[in-house]
Amino acid sequence: MTSNLTAVSYGVHLSPESLVGLRKALADAGVEVSSESQGGDQRFSVMTSGLAAGTESLADLATVRRHVAAAASTGFDTAIVPEGLRQAPRKLLIMDVDSTLIQQEVIELLAAHAGKREEVAAVTEAAMRGELDFAQSLHARVAVLAGLPVDVVESVRKEVRLSLGAAELVAAFKEAGHVVAVVSGGFNQILRPIAMELGLDHWIANELEIVDGVLTGKVLGAVIDRAAKEKYLREWAAAESISLEHTIAVGDGANDLDMLSAAGIGIAFNAKPAVRAAADAAINMPYLDAVRHIANV
């Protein structure tokens, strides 16, 4: 008997007991573990399990994910991944930026220079939980930056740090011939040098308006919001002749939900509860390169 799925488990506490629980959840969903291989490094462990269907039909993806999610325990997560995606010769990885590709929220770093960090952080949190319209909240947060000198942007660039494993993740995908893109509700002025350094294939963010060396408190053009993120996923996949089934999307906030839903697999990275609940898989540890194991790169 065969299966069209693979279970990839990863975590800093991947115990034998947790794997026993996983195997039971898989069996309850109508699949059994037919093979296992271990990976990872000193930071986190990985167990990749080939699945054999308990019936003549292919295993149902939603059913398997539901059983595995119900049996989840603290310290590790399991992604149920279609083999078609894992074995695809060319894939598209698309990621959010703030709190995903990088560790910080750039708007909060900028707002700190205006003495408004806590105020802006509260609005950002509400927007990421999906409680506020993203575009409206962005305009409100950017407004507090009015009058800041453009030098602040360079100062913030120096504060930004990539998430742990981000550079390694991008390099691995690129070396294997895949496509890497980012789409951000943040700002081009911060993202541009990061994109160039990492050699990203596609990237876009909002553009802060700067007049006479001063931030005006406005953004130029349409806001990169929830709908725009999905739009760019579809456009870039089509431009690269990659089917949506072979795309991997990673994000942490409510404005990533449409992108996560449209991708072949949507991964919530240290995400808000509503995003974790809606995503196909979750990474609840600080190592972004766990995505490599999910995608088989």
mmCIF file of C-alpha atoms in Angstrom:
data_model
loop_
_atom_site.group_PDB
_atom_site.id
_atom_site.type_symbol
_atom_site.label_atom_id
_atom_site.label_comp_id
_atom_site.label_asym_id
_atom_site.label_seq_id
_atom_site.Cartn_x
_atom_site.Cartn_y
_atom_site.Cartn_z
ATOM 1 C CA MET A 1 0.000 0.000 0.000
ATOM 2 C CA THR A 2 1.172 3.531 -0.708
ATOM 3 C CA SER A 3 0.519 7.036 0.562
ATOM 4 C CA ASN A 4 0.840 10.447 -1.004
ATOM 5 C CA LEU A 5 1.951 12.048 2.264
ATOM 6 C CA THR A 6 4.981 12.434 4.522
ATOM 7 C CA ALA A 7 5.029 13.413 8.207
ATOM 8 C CA VAL A 8 7.875 15.730 9.203
ATOM 9 C CA SER A 9 8.273 16.223 12.968
ATOM 10 C CA TYR A 10 10.663 18.785 14.432
ATOM 11 C CA GLY A 11 11.354 20.374 17.775
ATOM 12 C CA VAL A 12 13.817 20.974 20.557
ATOM 13 C CA HIS A 13 12.115 18.254 22.631
ATOM 14 C CA LEU A 14 11.405 15.439 20.172
ATOM 15 C CA SER A 15 11.066 12.626 22.717
ATOM 16 C CA PRO A 16 10.368 8.917 22.086
ATOM 17 C CA GLU A 17 7.048 9.351 23.902
ATOM 18 C CA SER A 18 5.983 12.149 21.566
ATOM 19 C CA LEU A 19 6.756 9.979 18.552
ATOM 20 C CA VAL A 20 4.662 7.150 19.970
ATOM 21 C CA GLY A 21 1.769 9.577 20.284
ATOM 22 C CA LEU A 22 2.314 10.741 16.720
ATOM 23 C CA ARG A 23 2.236 7.196 15.362
ATOM 24 C CA LYS A 24 -1.051 6.558 17.179
ATOM 25 C CA ALA A 25 -2.587 9.747 15.761
ATOM 26 C CA LEU A 26 -1.502 8.741 12.270
ATOM 27 C CA ALA A 27 -2.955 5.255 12.708
ATOM 28 C CA ASP A 28 -6.227 6.792 13.895
ATOM 29 C CA ALA A 29 -6.258 8.823 10.677
ATOM 30 C CA GLY A 30 -5.880 5.695 8.548
ATOM 31 C CA VAL A 31 -2.139 5.799 7.856
ATOM 32 C CA GLU A 32 0.844 4.060 9.366
ATOM 33 C CA VAL A 33 4.533 4.873 9.492
ATOM 34 C CA SER A 34 6.335 2.796 6.849
ATOM 35 C CA SER A 35 9.800 4.348 7.211
ATOM 36 C CA GLU A 36 11.611 6.807 9.454
ATOM 37 C CA SER A 37 14.764 8.875 9.109
ATOM 38 C CA GLN A 38 16.330 11.258 11.599
ATOM 39 C CA GLY A 39 17.896 14.629 10.974
ATOM 40 C CA GLY A 40 18.406 18.037 12.513
ATOM 41 C CA ASP A 41 21.392 19.333 14.439
ATOM 42 C CA GLN A 42 22.347 20.499 17.910
ATOM 43 C CA ARG A 43 19.549 23.076 17.874
ATOM 44 C CA PHE A 44 16.550 20.864 17.052
ATOM 45 C CA SER A 45 15.721 17.309 16.025
ATOM 46 C CA VAL A 46 13.817 16.152 12.955
ATOM 47 C CA MET A 47 12.023 12.882 12.233
ATOM 48 C CA THR A 48 10.765 12.303 8.705
ATOM 49 C CA SER A 49 8.199 9.519 8.452
ATOM 50 C CA GLY A 50 7.050 7.906 5.256
ATOM 51 C CA LEU A 51 3.356 7.031 5.460
ATOM 52 C CA ALA A 52 1.507 3.980 4.186
ATOM 53 C CA ALA A 53 -2.235 4.253 3.712
ATOM 54 C CA GLY A 54 -4.402 1.808 5.591
ATOM 55 C CA THR A 55 -6.848 1.640 2.690
ATOM 56 C CA GLU A 56 -6.543 1.323 -1.063
ATOM 57 C CA SER A 57 -7.312 5.045 -1.513
ATOM 58 C CA LEU A 58 -4.784 7.796 -0.998
ATOM 59 C CA ALA A 59 -4.697 9.249 2.488
ATOM 60 C CA ASP A 60 -6.886 12.329 2.944
ATOM 61 C CA LEU A 61 -4.669 15.300 3.767
ATOM 62 C CA ALA A 62 -7.182 17.228 5.878
ATOM 63 C CA THR A 63 -8.105 14.143 7.924
ATOM 64 C CA VAL A 64 -4.494 13.296 8.697
ATOM 65 C CA ARG A 65 -3.675 16.882 9.664
ATOM 66 C CA ARG A 66 -6.711 17.065 11.920
ATOM 67 C CA HIS A 67 -5.774 13.907 13.836
ATOM 68 C CA VAL A 68 -2.142 14.994 14.200
ATOM 69 C CA ALA A 69 -3.134 18.472 15.410
ATOM 70 C CA ALA A 70 -5.487 16.998 18.006
ATOM 71 C CA ALA A 71 -2.673 14.834 19.379
ATOM 72 C CA ALA A 72 -0.045 17.608 19.424
ATOM 73 C CA SER A 73 2.101 18.000 22.530
ATOM 74 C CA THR A 74 4.425 20.716 23.760
ATOM 75 C CA GLY A 75 7.958 20.760 22.423
ATOM 76 C CA PHE A 76 7.509 19.564 18.871
ATOM 77 C CA ASP A 77 5.335 20.009 15.795
ATOM 78 C CA THR A 78 4.486 17.796 12.845
ATOM 79 C CA ALA A 79 3.840 18.924 9.274
ATOM 80 C CA ILE A 80 1.888 16.584 6.999
ATOM 81 C CA VAL A 81 3.266 17.339 3.568
ATOM 82 C CA PRO A 82 2.112 16.143 0.126
ATOM 83 C CA GLU A 83 4.869 14.113 -1.516
ATOM 84 C CA GLY A 84 4.201 15.963 -4.764
ATOM 85 C CA LEU A 85 5.492 19.138 -3.126
ATOM 86 C CA ARG A 86 8.464 17.485 -1.419
ATOM 87 C CA GLN A 87 9.598 15.844 -4.658
ATOM 88 C CA ALA A 88 8.918 18.805 -6.972
ATOM 89 C CA PRO A 89 12.038 19.667 -8.984
ATOM 90 C CA ARG A 90 11.355 23.405 -8.652
ATOM 91 C CA LYS A 91 9.576 25.147 -5.810
ATOM 92 C CA LEU A 92 8.720 28.686 -4.760
ATOM 93 C CA LEU A 93 9.331 29.748 -1.158
ATOM 94 C CA ILE A 94 7.545 32.991 -0.255
ATOM 95 C CA MET A 95 7.904 34.587 3.165
ATOM 96 C CA ASP A 96 6.667 37.468 5.234
ATOM 97 C CA VAL A 97 9.448 39.737 6.527
ATOM 98 C CA ASP A 98 8.785 41.321 9.922
ATOM 99 C CA SER A 99 8.875 38.662 12.682
ATOM 100 C CA THR A 100 9.471 35.993 10.022
ATOM 101 C CA LEU A 101 12.490 36.628 7.799
ATOM 102 C CA ILE A 102 13.727 39.118 10.397
ATOM 103 C CA GLN A 103 13.324 39.085 14.163
ATOM 104 C CA GLN A 104 11.919 42.593 14.585
ATOM 105 C CA GLU A 105 8.867 44.639 13.603
ATOM 106 C CA VAL A 106 10.424 47.518 11.655
ATOM 107 C CA ILE A 107 7.538 49.934 12.234
ATOM 108 C CA GLU A 108 8.159 49.591 15.971
ATOM 109 C CA LEU A 109 11.874 50.309 15.570
ATOM 110 C CA LEU A 110 11.051 53.425 13.558
ATOM 111 C CA ALA A 111 8.373 54.519 16.034
ATOM 112 C CA ALA A 112 10.883 54.280 18.875
ATOM 113 C CA HIS A 113 12.727 57.222 17.323
ATOM 114 C CA ALA A 114 9.502 59.220 17.583
ATOM 115 C CA GLY A 115 8.941 58.159 21.190
ATOM 116 C CA LYS A 116 5.888 56.112 20.146
ATOM 117 C CA ARG A 117 7.102 52.520 20.262
ATOM 118 C CA GLU A 118 4.655 51.159 22.847
ATOM 119 C CA GLU A 119 1.701 52.877 21.217
ATOM 120 C CA VAL A 120 2.599 51.521 17.780
ATOM 121 C CA ALA A 121 3.426 48.044 19.109
ATOM 122 C CA ALA A 122 -0.066 47.741 20.571
ATOM 123 C CA VAL A 123 -1.625 48.582 17.213
ATOM 124 C CA THR A 124 0.702 46.167 15.407
ATOM 125 C CA GLU A 125 -0.255 43.340 17.763
ATOM 126 C CA ALA A 126 -3.961 43.980 17.199
ATOM 127 C CA ALA A 127 -3.464 44.080 13.431
ATOM 128 C CA MET A 128 -1.478 40.825 13.442
ATOM 129 C CA ARG A 129 -4.261 39.174 15.443
ATOM 130 C CA GLY A 130 -6.690 40.265 12.733
ATOM 131 C CA GLU A 131 -8.573 42.695 14.962
ATOM 132 C CA LEU A 132 -7.871 45.749 12.779
ATOM 133 C CA ASP A 133 -7.882 46.426 9.056
ATOM 134 C CA PHE A 134 -4.222 46.154 8.081
ATOM 135 C CA ALA A 135 -4.126 49.058 5.612
ATOM 136 C CA GLN A 136 -5.873 51.440 8.007
ATOM 137 C CA SER A 137 -3.648 50.391 10.885
ATOM 138 C CA LEU A 138 -0.528 50.840 8.749
ATOM 139 C CA HIS A 139 -1.498 54.381 7.776
ATOM 140 C CA ALA A 140 -2.154 55.191 11.441
ATOM 141 C CA ARG A 141 1.200 53.768 12.555
ATOM 142 C CA VAL A 142 3.185 55.435 9.780
ATOM 143 C CA ALA A 143 1.565 58.791 10.600
ATOM 144 C CA VAL A 144 3.487 58.943 13.894
ATOM 145 C CA LEU A 145 6.749 58.952 11.904
ATOM 146 C CA ALA A 146 6.030 62.331 10.332
ATOM 147 C CA GLY A 147 8.945 64.719 10.763
ATOM 148 C CA LEU A 148 11.626 62.109 11.461
ATOM 149 C CA PRO A 149 14.859 62.670 9.528
ATOM 150 C CA VAL A 150 15.685 60.095 6.864
ATOM 151 C CA ASP A 151 18.836 59.201 8.835
ATOM 152 C CA VAL A 152 16.533 57.265 11.162
ATOM 153 C CA VAL A 153 15.951 54.727 8.387
ATOM 154 C CA GLU A 154 19.662 53.936 8.215
ATOM 155 C CA SER A 155 19.813 53.617 12.002
ATOM 156 C CA VAL A 156 16.945 51.135 11.945
ATOM 157 C CA ARG A 157 18.600 49.118 9.175
ATOM 158 C CA LYS A 158 21.515 48.534 11.531
ATOM 159 C CA GLU A 159 19.165 47.252 14.244
ATOM 160 C CA VAL A 160 17.521 44.625 12.043
ATOM 161 C CA ARG A 161 18.587 41.013 12.534
ATOM 162 C CA LEU A 162 17.672 38.054 10.360
ATOM 163 C CA SER A 163 15.779 35.264 12.082
ATOM 164 C CA LEU A 164 17.926 32.323 13.142
ATOM 165 C CA GLY A 165 18.487 30.079 10.143
ATOM 166 C CA ALA A 166 17.038 32.566 7.632
ATOM 167 C CA ALA A 167 20.216 33.043 5.607
ATOM 168 C CA GLU A 168 20.836 29.295 5.575
ATOM 169 C CA LEU A 169 17.257 28.626 4.448
ATOM 170 C CA VAL A 170 17.468 31.043 1.537
ATOM 171 C CA ALA A 171 20.893 29.774 0.495
ATOM 172 C CA ALA A 172 19.729 26.149 0.514
ATOM 173 C CA PHE A 173 16.689 26.884 -1.659
ATOM 174 C CA LYS A 174 18.738 28.948 -4.097
ATOM 175 C CA GLU A 175 21.521 26.364 -4.315
ATOM 176 C CA ALA A 176 18.949 23.664 -5.111
ATOM 177 C CA GLY A 177 17.548 25.753 -7.984
ATOM 178 C CA HIS A 178 14.346 26.895 -6.297
ATOM 179 C CA VAL A 179 12.833 30.395 -6.219
ATOM 180 C CA VAL A 180 12.760 32.555 -3.070
ATOM 181 C CA ALA A 181 10.513 35.593 -2.631
ATOM 182 C CA VAL A 182 9.369 37.854 0.182
ATOM 183 C CA VAL A 183 6.326 40.089 0.402
ATOM 184 C CA SER A 184 6.095 42.538 3.264
ATOM 185 C CA GLY A 185 3.741 44.950 4.926
ATOM 186 C CA GLY A 186 6.938 46.723 6.002
ATOM 187 C CA PHE A 187 9.068 49.071 3.957
ATOM 188 C CA ASN A 188 11.241 48.904 0.862
ATOM 189 C CA GLN A 189 13.820 51.218 2.427
ATOM 190 C CA ILE A 190 14.605 48.500 4.984
ATOM 191 C CA LEU A 191 13.953 45.437 2.826
ATOM 192 C CA ARG A 192 15.963 46.479 -0.249
ATOM 193 C CA PRO A 193 19.482 45.870 1.168
ATOM 194 C CA ILE A 194 18.357 42.617 2.810
ATOM 195 C CA ALA A 195 16.895 41.361 -0.468
ATOM 196 C CA MET A 196 20.050 42.261 -2.358
ATOM 197 C CA GLU A 197 22.315 40.611 0.206
ATOM 198 C CA LEU A 198 20.304 37.379 0.237
ATOM 199 C CA GLY A 199 19.888 37.314 -3.542
ATOM 200 C CA LEU A 200 16.098 37.046 -3.432
ATOM 201 C CA ASP A 201 14.359 36.416 -6.746
ATOM 202 C CA HIS A 202 11.293 38.556 -5.991
ATOM 203 C CA TRP A 203 10.498 41.022 -3.234
ATOM 204 C CA ILE A 204 8.162 43.904 -2.509
ATOM 205 C CA ALA A 205 7.118 46.069 0.439
ATOM 206 C CA ASN A 206 5.562 49.472 1.082
ATOM 207 C CA GLU A 207 7.432 52.656 0.206
ATOM 208 C CA LEU A 208 7.817 55.339 2.852
ATOM 209 C CA GLU A 209 7.346 58.830 1.450
ATOM 210 C CA ILE A 210 10.398 61.022 2.030
ATOM 211 C CA VAL A 211 10.450 64.713 1.110
ATOM 212 C CA ASP A 212 13.472 66.969 1.615
ATOM 213 C CA GLY A 213 15.171 64.358 3.785
ATOM 214 C CA VAL A 214 12.219 63.952 6.142
ATOM 215 C CA LEU A 215 9.593 61.215 6.548
ATOM 216 C CA THR A 216 6.143 62.610 5.780
ATOM 217 C CA GLY A 217 4.186 60.010 7.740
ATOM 218 C CA LYS A 218 2.722 58.546 4.541
ATOM 219 C CA VAL A 219 3.327 55.585 2.239
ATOM 220 C CA LEU A 220 3.362 55.820 -1.539
ATOM 221 C CA GLY A 221 0.908 53.800 -3.604
ATOM 222 C CA ALA A 222 -1.280 50.890 -2.604
ATOM 223 C CA VAL A 223 -0.545 49.182 0.707
ATOM 224 C CA ILE A 224 0.876 45.653 0.637
ATOM 225 C CA ASP A 225 -1.904 44.023 2.626
ATOM 226 C CA ARG A 226 -3.405 40.566 3.040
ATOM 227 C CA ALA A 227 -4.895 40.451 -0.469
ATOM 228 C CA ALA A 228 -1.714 41.792 -2.074
ATOM 229 C CA LYS A 229 0.387 39.062 -0.476
ATOM 230 C CA GLU A 230 -1.738 36.358 -2.072
ATOM 231 C CA LYS A 231 -1.733 38.256 -5.370
ATOM 232 C CA TYR A 232 2.054 38.355 -5.527
ATOM 233 C CA LEU A 233 2.310 34.672 -4.592
ATOM 234 C CA ARG A 234 0.109 33.803 -7.565
ATOM 235 C CA GLU A 235 1.829 36.250 -9.941
ATOM 236 C CA TRP A 236 5.367 35.147 -9.083
ATOM 237 C CA ALA A 237 4.490 31.452 -9.219
ATOM 238 C CA ALA A 238 2.967 31.959 -12.669
ATOM 239 C CA ALA A 239 5.949 34.017 -13.843
ATOM 240 C CA GLU A 240 8.294 31.212 -12.742
ATOM 241 C CA SER A 241 6.054 28.467 -14.233
ATOM 242 C CA ILE A 242 5.647 26.871 -10.795
ATOM 243 C CA SER A 243 2.265 25.433 -9.849
ATOM 244 C CA LEU A 244 0.682 26.641 -6.606
ATOM 245 C CA GLU A 245 0.864 23.053 -5.327
ATOM 246 C CA HIS A 246 4.651 23.430 -5.315
ATOM 247 C CA THR A 247 4.763 26.670 -3.298
ATOM 248 C CA ILE A 248 5.603 27.124 0.380
ATOM 249 C CA ALA A 249 4.405 30.234 2.235
ATOM 250 C CA VAL A 250 5.630 31.284 5.681
ATOM 251 C CA GLY A 251 4.242 34.036 7.897
ATOM 252 C CA ASP A 252 3.167 34.986 11.400
ATOM 253 C CA GLY A 253 0.253 37.440 11.217
ATOM 254 C CA ALA A 254 -3.345 37.700 10.101
ATOM 255 C CA ASN A 255 -2.276 39.603 6.989
ATOM 256 C CA ASP A 256 -0.470 36.429 5.869
ATOM 257 C CA LEU A 257 -3.545 34.189 6.022
ATOM 258 C CA ASP A 258 -4.625 34.447 2.373
ATOM 259 C CA MET A 259 -1.080 33.749 1.195
ATOM 260 C CA LEU A 260 -0.761 30.768 3.543
ATOM 261 C CA SER A 261 -4.089 29.385 2.359
ATOM 262 C CA ALA A 262 -3.283 29.717 -1.346
ATOM 263 C CA ALA A 263 0.146 28.049 -1.161
ATOM 264 C CA GLY A 264 0.822 24.346 -1.524
ATOM 265 C CA ILE A 265 1.634 24.424 2.181
ATOM 266 C CA GLY A 266 1.204 27.385 4.519
ATOM 267 C CA ILE A 267 3.496 27.480 7.554
ATOM 268 C CA ALA A 268 2.852 29.600 10.653
ATOM 269 C CA PHE A 269 6.192 30.734 12.103
ATOM 270 C CA ASN A 270 5.969 31.631 15.822
ATOM 271 C CA ALA A 271 2.573 32.960 14.865
ATOM 272 C CA LYS A 272 -0.504 34.383 16.528
ATOM 273 C CA PRO A 273 -2.989 31.679 17.692
ATOM 274 C CA ALA A 274 -5.489 32.360 14.904
ATOM 275 C CA VAL A 275 -2.748 31.973 12.306
ATOM 276 C CA ARG A 276 -1.464 28.729 13.824
ATOM 277 C CA ALA A 277 -5.005 27.353 13.807
ATOM 278 C CA ALA A 278 -5.537 28.202 10.127
ATOM 279 C CA ALA A 279 -2.122 27.205 8.757
ATOM 280 C CA ASP A 280 -1.241 23.780 7.349
ATOM 281 C CA ALA A 281 1.785 23.509 9.638
ATOM 282 C CA ALA A 282 3.449 25.464 12.437
ATOM 283 C CA ILE A 283 6.996 26.108 13.587
ATOM 284 C CA ASN A 284 7.036 27.096 17.254
ATOM 285 C CA MET A 285 10.766 27.509 17.735
ATOM 286 C CA PRO A 286 13.091 30.312 16.580
ATOM 287 C CA TYR A 287 14.766 28.387 13.736
ATOM 288 C CA LEU A 288 13.377 29.411 10.359
ATOM 289 C CA ASP A 289 15.443 26.822 8.500
ATOM 290 C CA ALA A 290 13.140 24.097 9.821
ATOM 291 C CA VAL A 291 11.237 24.953 6.623
ATOM 292 C CA ARG A 292 13.990 23.102 4.724
ATOM 293 C CA HIS A 293 13.003 19.817 6.321
ATOM 294 C CA ILE A 294 9.303 20.344 5.627
ATOM 295 C CA ALA A 295 9.990 21.128 1.964
ATOM 296 C CA ASN A 296 12.693 18.463 1.503
ATOM 297 C CA VAL A 297 15.362 20.974 0.452
#
